[in-house]
XYZ file of C-alpha atoms in Angstrom:
658
model
C -43.726 -38.237 10.819
C -41.720 -41.428 11.267
C -40.558 -41.849 14.854
C -37.490 -44.039 15.077
C -36.629 -44.109 18.787
C -35.868 -47.795 18.617
C -32.928 -47.079 16.348
C -30.838 -44.990 18.705
C -29.998 -44.754 22.388
C -30.944 -41.128 22.903
C -29.583 -40.800 26.435
C -26.243 -39.757 24.998
C -27.601 -37.075 22.689
C -26.996 -33.436 23.497
C -30.021 -31.766 21.942
C -33.696 -32.071 22.947
C -35.958 -34.450 21.105
C -38.255 -33.390 18.326
C -41.456 -31.854 19.667
C -43.486 -33.483 16.901
C -43.052 -36.968 18.364
C -42.637 -38.119 21.953
C -39.901 -40.587 21.129
C -38.434 -39.213 17.914
C -34.900 -37.985 17.629
C -34.050 -34.701 15.952
C -30.508 -33.514 16.363
C -27.384 -32.748 14.463
C -24.812 -34.034 16.898
C -24.605 -37.012 19.289
C -21.722 -38.000 21.512
C -20.309 -41.361 22.509
C -21.173 -42.509 26.010
C -18.238 -42.721 28.366
C -19.666 -45.904 29.906
C -20.419 -47.480 26.560
C -17.895 -46.213 23.991
C -19.026 -48.769 21.433
C -22.456 -47.174 20.986
C -22.418 -44.052 18.906
C -25.346 -41.977 17.679
C -24.716 -40.343 14.345
C -27.102 -37.673 12.968
C -27.709 -37.696 9.274
C -29.717 -34.887 7.680
C -32.179 -36.141 5.143
C -34.524 -33.960 3.117
C -37.969 -35.400 2.485
C -40.302 -33.814 -0.021
C -43.806 -34.517 1.229
C -46.745 -34.154 -1.125
C -50.035 -33.377 0.590
C -53.105 -34.287 -1.474
C -55.151 -31.312 -0.355
C -52.426 -28.673 -0.191
C -49.593 -27.599 -2.411
C -46.205 -29.282 -2.148
C -44.380 -28.554 1.072
C -40.819 -29.212 2.055
C -39.983 -30.611 5.457
C -36.628 -31.084 7.044
C -36.576 -34.313 9.023
C -33.424 -35.262 10.837
C -33.299 -38.995 11.437
C -30.926 -40.355 13.998
C -29.765 -43.808 12.940
C -27.976 -46.000 15.456
C -24.657 -47.203 14.164
C -23.716 -50.110 16.376
C -20.240 -51.565 16.066
C -18.878 -54.638 17.765
C -15.513 -54.016 19.313
C -13.089 -56.843 20.174
C -13.378 -58.350 23.682
C -16.465 -56.344 24.514
C -19.191 -58.427 26.090
C -21.462 -55.449 26.767
C -22.646 -55.009 23.206
C -25.704 -56.865 21.973
C -26.748 -57.218 18.389
C -29.205 -54.500 17.300
C -32.725 -55.632 16.335
C -34.962 -53.330 14.304
C -38.194 -54.617 15.827
C -40.213 -54.706 12.662
C -43.441 -55.756 14.373
C -44.206 -52.169 15.302
C -42.986 -50.164 12.343
C -45.283 -48.154 10.118
C -46.148 -50.186 7.020
C -48.380 -48.884 4.232
C -51.736 -50.625 4.406
C -52.615 -52.456 1.213
C -56.261 -52.684 0.230
C -56.545 -55.656 -2.161
C -60.040 -54.613 -3.139
C -58.456 -51.622 -4.898
C -56.006 -53.490 -6.993
C -53.351 -53.995 -4.382
C -51.987 -50.471 -4.813
C -50.665 -48.459 -1.899
C -53.020 -45.521 -1.574
C -50.872 -43.748 0.940
C -52.815 -44.359 4.165
C -50.903 -45.813 7.099
C -51.902 -48.065 9.977
C -49.812 -49.543 12.752
C -49.214 -53.244 12.215
C -48.482 -55.425 15.210
C -50.273 -57.424 17.795
C -54.043 -57.129 17.368
C -53.890 -56.115 13.712
C -53.546 -59.521 12.052
C -56.719 -58.966 10.065
C -54.912 -56.318 8.034
C -51.946 -58.418 7.097
C -51.379 -59.393 3.538
C -48.451 -61.720 3.860
C -46.965 -61.535 0.450
C -46.987 -57.733 0.269
C -45.761 -57.359 3.826
C -42.867 -59.690 3.236
C -41.817 -57.579 0.292
C -42.022 -54.464 2.427
C -40.095 -56.108 5.271
C -37.324 -57.055 2.893
C -37.197 -53.533 1.559
C -37.053 -52.063 5.051
C -34.270 -54.462 6.030
C -32.329 -53.560 2.909
C -32.825 -49.847 3.482
C -31.768 -50.252 7.097
C -28.630 -52.149 6.199
C -27.809 -49.506 3.630
C -28.310 -46.766 6.224
C -26.018 -48.569 8.667
C -23.345 -48.841 6.018
C -23.697 -45.141 5.244
C -23.477 -44.345 8.943
C -20.251 -46.339 9.247
C -18.789 -44.407 6.334
C -19.917 -41.109 7.847
C -18.271 -41.944 11.164
C -14.944 -42.267 9.423
C -15.127 -38.558 8.590
C -14.374 -35.677 10.931
C -17.125 -33.758 12.673
C -16.433 -30.682 10.495
C -16.728 -32.732 7.312
C -20.059 -34.162 8.430
C -21.456 -30.754 9.359
C -20.291 -29.365 6.015
C -22.156 -32.121 4.160
C -25.303 -31.482 6.184
C -25.088 -27.759 5.469
C -24.597 -28.432 1.757
C -27.794 -30.470 1.645
C -29.707 -27.763 3.485
C -28.350 -25.095 1.123
C -29.645 -27.096 -1.826
C -33.140 -27.082 -0.360
C -32.931 -23.347 0.420
C -32.048 -22.684 -3.213
C -35.016 -24.773 -4.328
C -37.249 -22.745 -2.029
C -35.889 -19.515 -3.481
C -36.605 -20.748 -6.980
C -40.150 -21.560 -5.913
C -40.605 -18.127 -4.310
C -39.181 -16.427 -7.400
C -41.864 -17.712 -9.732
C -42.649 -15.126 -12.417
C -45.268 -12.537 -11.546
C -47.901 -11.628 -14.134
C -46.732 -9.097 -16.689
C -48.147 -5.743 -15.598
C -46.864 -2.742 -17.584
C -45.795 0.205 -15.483
C -48.227 3.089 -15.080
C -47.378 6.259 -16.949
C -44.450 7.513 -14.868
C -43.710 11.241 -15.014
C -40.982 13.327 -13.421
C -38.370 10.746 -12.477
C -35.264 12.500 -13.791
C -36.204 16.160 -13.633
C -36.080 18.986 -11.121
C -32.828 20.830 -11.903
C -33.315 24.434 -10.661
C -32.218 27.307 -12.892
C -31.278 29.581 -9.980
C -27.577 28.951 -9.184
C -28.102 29.641 -5.461
C -30.902 27.084 -5.211
C -28.831 24.627 -7.269
C -25.888 25.050 -4.897
C -28.090 24.333 -1.890
C -29.537 21.264 -3.580
C -26.023 19.997 -4.327
C -25.089 20.491 -0.671
C -27.994 18.248 0.373
C -26.851 15.676 -2.181
C -23.361 15.787 -0.643
C -24.891 15.161 2.808
C -26.682 12.133 1.404
C -23.430 10.805 -0.026
C -21.684 11.335 3.318
C -24.407 9.390 5.125
C -24.420 6.575 2.537
C -20.646 6.230 2.162
C -20.134 5.856 5.896
C -22.941 3.348 6.184
C -21.370 1.515 3.243
C -18.008 1.436 4.998
C -18.998 0.750 8.609
C -22.521 -0.692 8.692
C -23.072 -2.441 5.365
C -25.852 -5.016 5.602
C -26.827 -3.924 9.121
C -30.119 -2.152 9.563
C -28.641 1.158 10.627
C -25.323 2.787 11.530
C -23.675 3.929 14.738
C -21.629 6.738 13.178
C -19.417 7.465 16.192
C -18.708 3.868 17.164
C -18.509 3.162 13.410
C -20.402 -0.095 13.453
C -23.820 -1.492 12.620
C -26.925 -0.786 14.696
C -30.408 -2.256 14.965
C -33.553 -2.005 17.057
C -36.295 -4.479 17.934
C -38.547 -3.248 15.115
C -36.294 -5.175 12.732
C -35.940 -8.265 14.915
C -32.563 -9.884 15.411
C -31.540 -10.137 11.764
C -29.440 -7.965 9.479
C -31.978 -6.928 6.847
C -30.167 -3.894 5.457
C -32.946 -1.448 6.360
C -30.851 1.591 5.419
C -30.132 0.123 1.979
C -33.796 -0.483 1.183
C -34.944 2.792 2.732
C -32.369 4.901 0.863
C -32.708 3.427 -2.637
C -35.262 5.841 -4.089
C -33.465 8.863 -2.596
C -30.235 7.717 -4.265
C -32.088 7.295 -7.545
C -33.762 10.703 -7.696
C -30.477 12.377 -6.662
C -28.726 10.708 -9.576
C -26.415 8.643 -7.358
C -26.718 5.659 -9.654
C -23.486 3.884 -8.694
C -24.642 3.835 -5.097
C -28.091 2.701 -6.224
C -26.550 -0.242 -8.080
C -24.543 -1.178 -4.963
C -27.774 -1.346 -3.007
C -29.537 -3.311 -5.725
C -26.737 -5.877 -5.825
C -26.879 -6.364 -2.046
C -30.652 -6.800 -2.133
C -30.453 -9.292 -4.983
C -27.827 -11.442 -3.268
C -28.443 -10.982 0.461
C -31.954 -9.798 1.334
C -33.561 -12.930 2.773
C -36.955 -13.018 4.490
C -36.851 -16.676 5.559
C -35.112 -15.725 8.809
C -36.308 -16.619 12.295
C -36.897 -13.009 13.246
C -39.802 -11.103 14.791
C -40.396 -7.754 13.094
C -42.813 -4.835 13.230
C -45.466 -5.286 10.535
C -45.897 -1.512 10.258
C -42.214 -0.608 10.045
C -41.366 -3.400 7.625
C -44.318 -2.421 5.440
C -43.544 1.296 5.180
C -39.750 0.952 4.972
C -39.183 -2.322 3.132
C -42.278 -2.932 1.009
C -42.704 0.786 0.373
C -39.006 1.209 -0.400
C -38.848 -1.815 -2.687
C -41.985 -0.805 -4.596
C -40.698 2.750 -5.086
C -37.319 1.446 -6.293
C -39.144 -0.824 -8.736
C -41.325 1.939 -10.156
C -38.386 4.342 -10.501
C -35.878 1.904 -11.989
C -38.025 -0.835 -13.555
C -35.764 -3.511 -12.018
C -37.823 -6.671 -11.416
C -35.792 -7.783 -8.390
C -37.412 -5.080 -6.268
C -40.941 -6.154 -7.160
C -40.123 -9.811 -6.533
C -38.610 -9.061 -3.117
C -41.565 -6.868 -2.149
C -44.034 -9.642 -2.978
C -41.958 -12.245 -1.111
C -41.900 -10.068 1.999
C -45.614 -9.276 1.774
C -46.346 -12.997 1.873
C -44.399 -13.217 5.123
C -46.546 -10.468 6.671
C -49.923 -11.993 5.797
C -50.011 -14.391 8.813
C -50.166 -11.296 11.048
C -53.774 -10.862 9.879
C -54.809 -14.237 11.321
C -56.714 -12.754 14.261
C -60.386 -13.100 15.271
C -61.150 -9.667 13.807
C -58.685 -9.486 10.923
C -56.934 -6.565 12.615
C -53.264 -7.564 12.304
C -50.818 -8.134 15.126
C -48.127 -5.510 15.577
C -45.334 -8.094 15.348
C -44.893 -11.230 13.280
C -42.164 -13.855 13.061
C -41.060 -14.014 9.438
C -40.312 -17.722 9.659
C -43.075 -19.142 11.835
C -45.812 -16.611 11.086
C -46.617 -16.277 14.800
C -47.889 -12.821 15.711
C -48.284 -10.802 18.882
C -48.777 -7.242 20.067
C -46.517 -4.900 21.953
C -46.573 -5.586 25.682
C -47.037 -1.914 26.515
C -50.045 -1.350 24.212
C -53.393 -0.989 25.989
C -54.528 -4.463 27.121
C -52.923 -6.273 24.213
C -54.279 -3.862 21.597
C -53.144 -3.184 18.064
C -52.231 0.416 17.252
C -54.266 2.640 14.916
C -51.260 4.140 13.122
C -49.853 0.649 12.509
C -52.807 -1.375 11.224
C -54.127 1.776 9.513
C -50.944 2.385 7.515
C -50.957 -0.526 5.081
C -53.401 0.578 2.396
C -51.082 2.231 -0.128
C -48.550 -0.559 -0.266
C -51.102 -3.383 -0.225
C -53.173 -1.866 -3.050
C -50.024 -1.661 -5.178
C -49.190 -5.271 -4.316
C -52.570 -6.406 -5.629
C -52.132 -4.210 -8.680
C -48.729 -5.709 -9.508
C -49.537 -9.347 -8.720
C -53.176 -9.640 -9.763
C -53.810 -11.206 -6.342
C -56.667 -9.483 -4.467
C -55.618 -10.868 -1.074
C -53.665 -7.728 -0.157
C -56.433 -5.365 -1.196
C -59.000 -7.469 0.656
C -56.980 -7.376 3.883
C -56.863 -3.589 4.064
C -60.446 -3.134 2.894
C -61.599 -5.488 5.652
C -59.886 -3.219 8.194
C -61.646 -0.198 6.723
C -65.076 -1.859 6.790
C -64.608 -2.875 10.417
C -63.652 0.673 11.447
C -66.661 2.114 9.643
C -68.998 -0.014 11.760
C -67.526 1.049 15.089
C -68.692 3.844 17.348
C -66.174 6.668 17.694
C -66.181 8.810 20.843
C -66.740 12.420 19.744
C -66.083 11.284 16.186
C -62.455 10.545 17.121
C -60.571 7.316 16.477
C -58.890 6.004 19.650
C -55.286 4.851 19.194
C -55.869 1.293 20.465
C -58.051 -1.527 19.145
C -58.079 -5.062 20.531
C -57.673 -7.564 17.655
C -59.351 -10.348 19.647
C -62.513 -8.541 20.743
C -62.799 -5.771 18.172
C -63.231 -3.204 20.969
C -61.356 0.031 21.507
C -58.706 0.144 24.198
C -58.179 3.252 26.291
C -59.658 6.393 24.775
C -56.471 8.160 23.742
C -56.526 10.020 20.416
C -53.466 11.560 18.783
C -52.542 12.999 15.412
C -48.940 12.369 16.452
C -47.432 9.063 17.510
C -49.840 6.071 17.569
C -52.397 7.776 15.324
C -50.717 10.001 12.735
C -50.346 8.021 9.519
C -53.820 6.456 9.764
C -55.319 9.828 8.802
C -52.580 10.405 6.234
C -53.407 7.109 4.478
C -57.136 7.869 4.306
C -56.320 10.965 2.283
C -53.629 9.274 0.220
C -55.837 6.277 -0.597
C -58.164 8.760 -2.270
C -55.318 10.511 -4.104
C -53.672 7.266 -5.197
C -56.956 6.033 -6.680
C -57.042 9.076 -8.972
C -59.597 10.513 -6.521
C -62.050 7.696 -7.179
C -61.972 6.157 -3.677
C -64.601 8.532 -2.313
C -65.181 6.295 0.700
C -61.647 7.009 1.910
C -62.100 10.723 1.286
C -65.288 10.804 3.359
C -63.582 9.012 6.243
C -60.744 11.544 6.059
C -63.068 14.561 5.998
C -65.119 13.232 8.925
C -61.978 12.559 10.961
C -60.440 15.979 10.250
C -63.635 17.753 11.260
C -63.594 15.918 14.621
C -59.884 16.661 15.078
C -60.402 20.341 14.354
C -63.283 20.508 16.805
C -61.670 18.662 19.705
C -57.866 18.757 19.303
C -56.807 21.931 17.462
C -56.386 25.062 19.589
C -54.583 28.396 19.606
C -52.117 29.205 22.364
C -52.130 32.476 24.294
C -49.332 33.614 22.018
C -51.343 32.869 18.888
C -49.695 29.592 17.878
C -51.996 26.950 16.380
C -51.265 23.502 17.794
C -52.758 19.994 17.807
C -53.136 18.502 21.269
C -53.858 14.955 22.381
C -57.178 13.700 23.757
C -56.805 11.486 26.808
C -59.909 10.196 28.591
C -61.962 13.315 28.012
C -59.110 15.758 28.621
C -57.055 17.742 26.092
C -53.337 17.608 26.775
C -51.769 20.823 25.454
C -48.690 19.159 24.061
C -47.619 18.583 20.471
C -45.061 16.101 19.212
C -42.536 16.474 16.416
C -44.340 13.589 14.703
C -47.544 15.674 14.662
C -45.850 18.342 12.552
C -46.451 16.264 9.423
C -50.107 17.359 9.672
C -49.388 20.788 8.218
C -48.429 19.149 4.951
C -51.387 16.776 5.161
C -53.880 19.636 5.537
C -52.359 21.378 2.512
C -52.349 18.168 0.456
C -56.009 17.528 1.279
C -57.201 21.107 0.794
C -58.209 20.564 -2.813
C -61.319 18.388 -2.754
C -62.353 19.252 0.807
C -66.076 19.560 1.462
C -67.968 22.850 1.652
C -65.343 24.656 -0.460
C -62.983 24.863 2.491
C -59.783 24.460 0.455
C -58.528 27.898 1.482
C -59.263 27.182 5.124
C -57.223 23.964 5.181
C -54.346 25.506 3.256
C -54.244 28.248 5.885
C -54.438 25.672 8.671
C -51.440 23.900 7.127
C -49.521 27.178 7.074
C -50.310 27.803 10.752
C -49.076 24.346 11.767
C -45.910 24.895 9.710
C -45.330 28.182 11.540
C -45.809 26.586 14.960
C -43.399 23.784 14.152
C -40.829 26.279 12.852
C -41.122 28.108 16.157
C -40.334 24.855 17.992
C -37.056 24.811 16.013
C -36.301 28.512 16.269
C -36.703 28.587 20.077
C -33.902 26.065 20.651
C -30.170 26.679 20.889
C -29.342 24.357 17.989
C -32.252 25.498 15.765
C -33.422 21.871 15.678
C -36.799 20.819 17.015
C -37.395 18.805 20.198
C -39.335 15.531 20.275
C -42.334 17.194 21.986
C -43.244 20.700 23.158
C -45.819 22.245 25.502
C -48.340 25.075 25.383
C -48.980 25.572 29.103
C -49.019 28.956 30.769
C -46.068 31.018 29.613
C -44.352 28.039 27.953
C -45.090 27.760 24.254
C -43.465 25.514 21.613
C -40.749 24.528 24.087
C -39.897 21.134 25.564
C -40.157 20.942 29.343
C -39.097 17.407 30.197
C -35.523 16.327 29.646
C -36.636 13.175 27.842
C -38.437 15.311 25.237
C -35.499 17.540 24.293
C -33.805 15.219 21.826
C -33.695 15.372 18.023
C -33.179 12.095 16.172
C -32.929 13.405 12.569
C -36.713 13.393 12.168
C -38.304 14.599 8.875
C -41.858 15.735 9.736
C -41.234 19.488 9.948
C -39.259 19.515 6.699
C -41.979 17.373 5.101
C -44.522 20.086 5.880
C -42.169 22.794 4.548
C -41.972 20.915 1.238
C -45.719 20.455 0.837
C -46.331 24.097 1.725
C -43.699 25.154 -0.831
C -45.301 23.056 -3.546
C -48.748 24.550 -2.926
C -47.790 28.186 -2.220
C -44.220 28.824 -3.482
C -43.775 31.106 -0.499
C -39.965 31.552 -0.248
C -40.029 31.357 3.561
C -40.420 27.588 3.363
C -37.158 27.258 1.461
C -35.558 29.653 3.931
C -36.760 27.557 6.886
C -35.628 24.385 5.158
C -32.160 25.798 4.605
C -31.945 26.794 8.277
C -32.692 23.180 9.216
C -30.151 21.906 6.663
C -27.388 24.076 8.122
C -28.257 23.068 11.689
C -28.209 19.358 10.840
C -24.893 19.711 9.019
C -23.359 21.712 11.877
C -24.604 19.816 14.930
C -25.471 16.313 13.722
C -22.684 15.638 11.243
C -19.760 13.576 12.489
C -16.881 12.012 10.592
C -18.716 8.652 10.486
C -22.098 9.938 9.256
C -24.931 11.800 10.994
C -26.135 11.347 14.574
C -29.098 12.499 16.602
C -28.517 14.808 19.582
C -29.863 14.405 23.103
C -30.597 18.050 23.988
C -31.412 20.728 21.415
C -31.257 23.403 24.120
C -27.605 22.701 24.976
C -24.766 24.496 23.202
C -22.592 21.395 23.540
C -24.984 18.490 23.030
C -24.125 14.835 23.317
C -24.833 12.445 20.467
C -27.141 9.442 20.544
C -24.845 7.712 18.002
C -27.580 6.492 15.657
C -27.967 7.326 11.974
C -31.621 6.463 11.452
C -32.618 4.862 8.149
C -35.431 7.410 7.808
C -32.849 10.211 7.706
C -31.821 8.965 4.261
C -35.334 7.934 3.213
C -37.230 11.044 4.346
C -35.291 13.968 5.813
C -32.708 14.304 3.045
C -35.249 13.440 0.321
C -37.707 16.140 1.415
C -34.869 18.680 1.645
C -33.696 17.760 -1.862
C -37.225 18.062 -3.238
C -37.658 21.414 -1.465
C -34.785 22.800 -3.541
C -35.864 21.095 -6.776
C -38.341 22.190 -9.408
C -41.911 20.952 -9.167
C -41.489 18.680 -12.202
C -39.513 16.220 -10.062
C -42.092 13.722 -8.764
C -45.136 15.966 -9.389
C -47.966 15.449 -6.913
C -50.531 14.889 -9.643
C -48.697 11.692 -10.546
C -47.060 10.475 -7.332
C -48.195 9.880 -3.757
C -45.601 9.508 -1.015
C -46.074 6.833 1.611
C -45.444 7.720 5.232
C -41.746 6.844 4.821
C -41.502 9.244 1.828
C -41.393 6.436 -0.738
C -43.138 7.671 -3.925
C -45.779 5.407 -5.456
C -47.537 6.300 -8.708
C -51.173 7.348 -8.899
C -53.180 4.526 -10.462
C -55.053 6.517 -13.102
C -58.207 4.897 -14.387
C -57.217 5.914 -17.904
C -54.220 3.612 -17.614
C -54.988 0.451 -19.577
C -53.038 -1.668 -17.122
C -55.240 -0.618 -14.251
C -58.499 -1.080 -16.101
C -57.317 -4.510 -17.192
C -56.367 -5.650 -13.716
C -59.303 -7.620 -12.254
C -57.808 -7.620 -8.739
C -57.785 -3.858 -8.511
C -61.126 -3.463 -10.291
């Protein structure tokens, strides 16, 4: 980088100097010194395209601060400016190679006379002088303009480069025909009562979307009571439209195509991943990449695939750790990663680094680039080599050392979707990924042995293992496991399909009890099984309901596999409770105490309410030919991705996936 400190008196400049060079100047605004009004530092933004011989073309923004020195009448303080050419960077010319500039640079000045080639240097000096004079003239012209005009010109130049970058990022992906997609526009029930209930759920979705559209458009989520946008640290400090991306596939399968097109238009024009924002790798993967891929498969619109691939490239730097276990957070612009401060001794979290497989396999399938597949398979291979206490996977793993953190195992928060993705990797591979199935079966056997118990009242629950002790508490997040056991029943070892289907039914019953034993008929965040207290929250900070989907998810899976009408009955109870107690004029809000007859709202409409809760309810009251489970696998955010059947010619012809 060219450092031009000799060109400008930087003591008057407001912004700090460029960290790349001790004496360089990098700023967009300088001010005239009160003691020396004749000296003015004017920042001009120049865009240099730098070609590196060993890497692909890169674009660098370099702001050069040129000193525009003017000589005012009757001012004896101003001296003529001298460039000081003896110490500038001049391309070294090697005459033995034909006198051509080969691009290497040396510093010419005192002590370097042996490198001088007078004739060539004189030509270069003249060119530098001419360029300098031209720059001074341009600076004089710039200073005649207002500050706003100058900033507008600078911004215009930057916008041009951004557009060039977008064009580069939007390079065509290889043509990969869609897998055989079945059951996208089906599911209309013949029973008028069931159809009426399904239409009610569709109306709830429209209420949630319309209010987000009116009050929170472009923000990540909605505050339905304050009627404004909302965001959390998992999305960083940028407006990435999480609700739009998360809701797209739900809108599509409900037939809300006008709303779908609104979301598509926003994504096409506004969804930008080149922001200086630190995001959760896990959340962005399941909500954004998963949502974009599902929208692509359902609609066939290329913009969703392109955006998914662009975002995936921004997440890859998170894997740059000594072990290849990714950081929890990554800055989308700089690629710098880190872990949550509260996680055990700087550890990564099992449910986060273990919930990437589905999306990353589809990325490799669609792009022909094996890098995504290799990243998640490396994680799997590492986990297979590690010792597991009692056959259980602890929730924390240090990405620097490759060692487990504290021995805390959960099928709820911090662990849940890791087990889910082992099973779904097998299903998504058309049941060919037997390695994933074995890991799932081994893990479930250890969970059943050490974590699953029956309460005194006969309720089956899944506790949490903490340092050799079973905590008899179950979280709302854990309730997804009932559906997982049912989904994995077929193909389980030792002909235990019936056993796992029954286990799923028992978990569904327990989770329904956690709803039924509250005042609002909505489930708490966590509930105990100690003494006489069963399926009831004890602590105040565990009594809230934030529109979570896991219980309804299990109802849907159990309905698909058993067609027992009680699951639709339980789902309708939850639908009525949500509509009665969580619906407000500006959308839907979580409640802080499900045991209170007059609860207060948390004033957040979560994006997963549209992505998961309402989708699972809609599917519960639809026929089985809508997104049949033989053809689709749902990611942990309920985004459907197609099974990659080996009979599909696209798959067999894709070397990355093979």
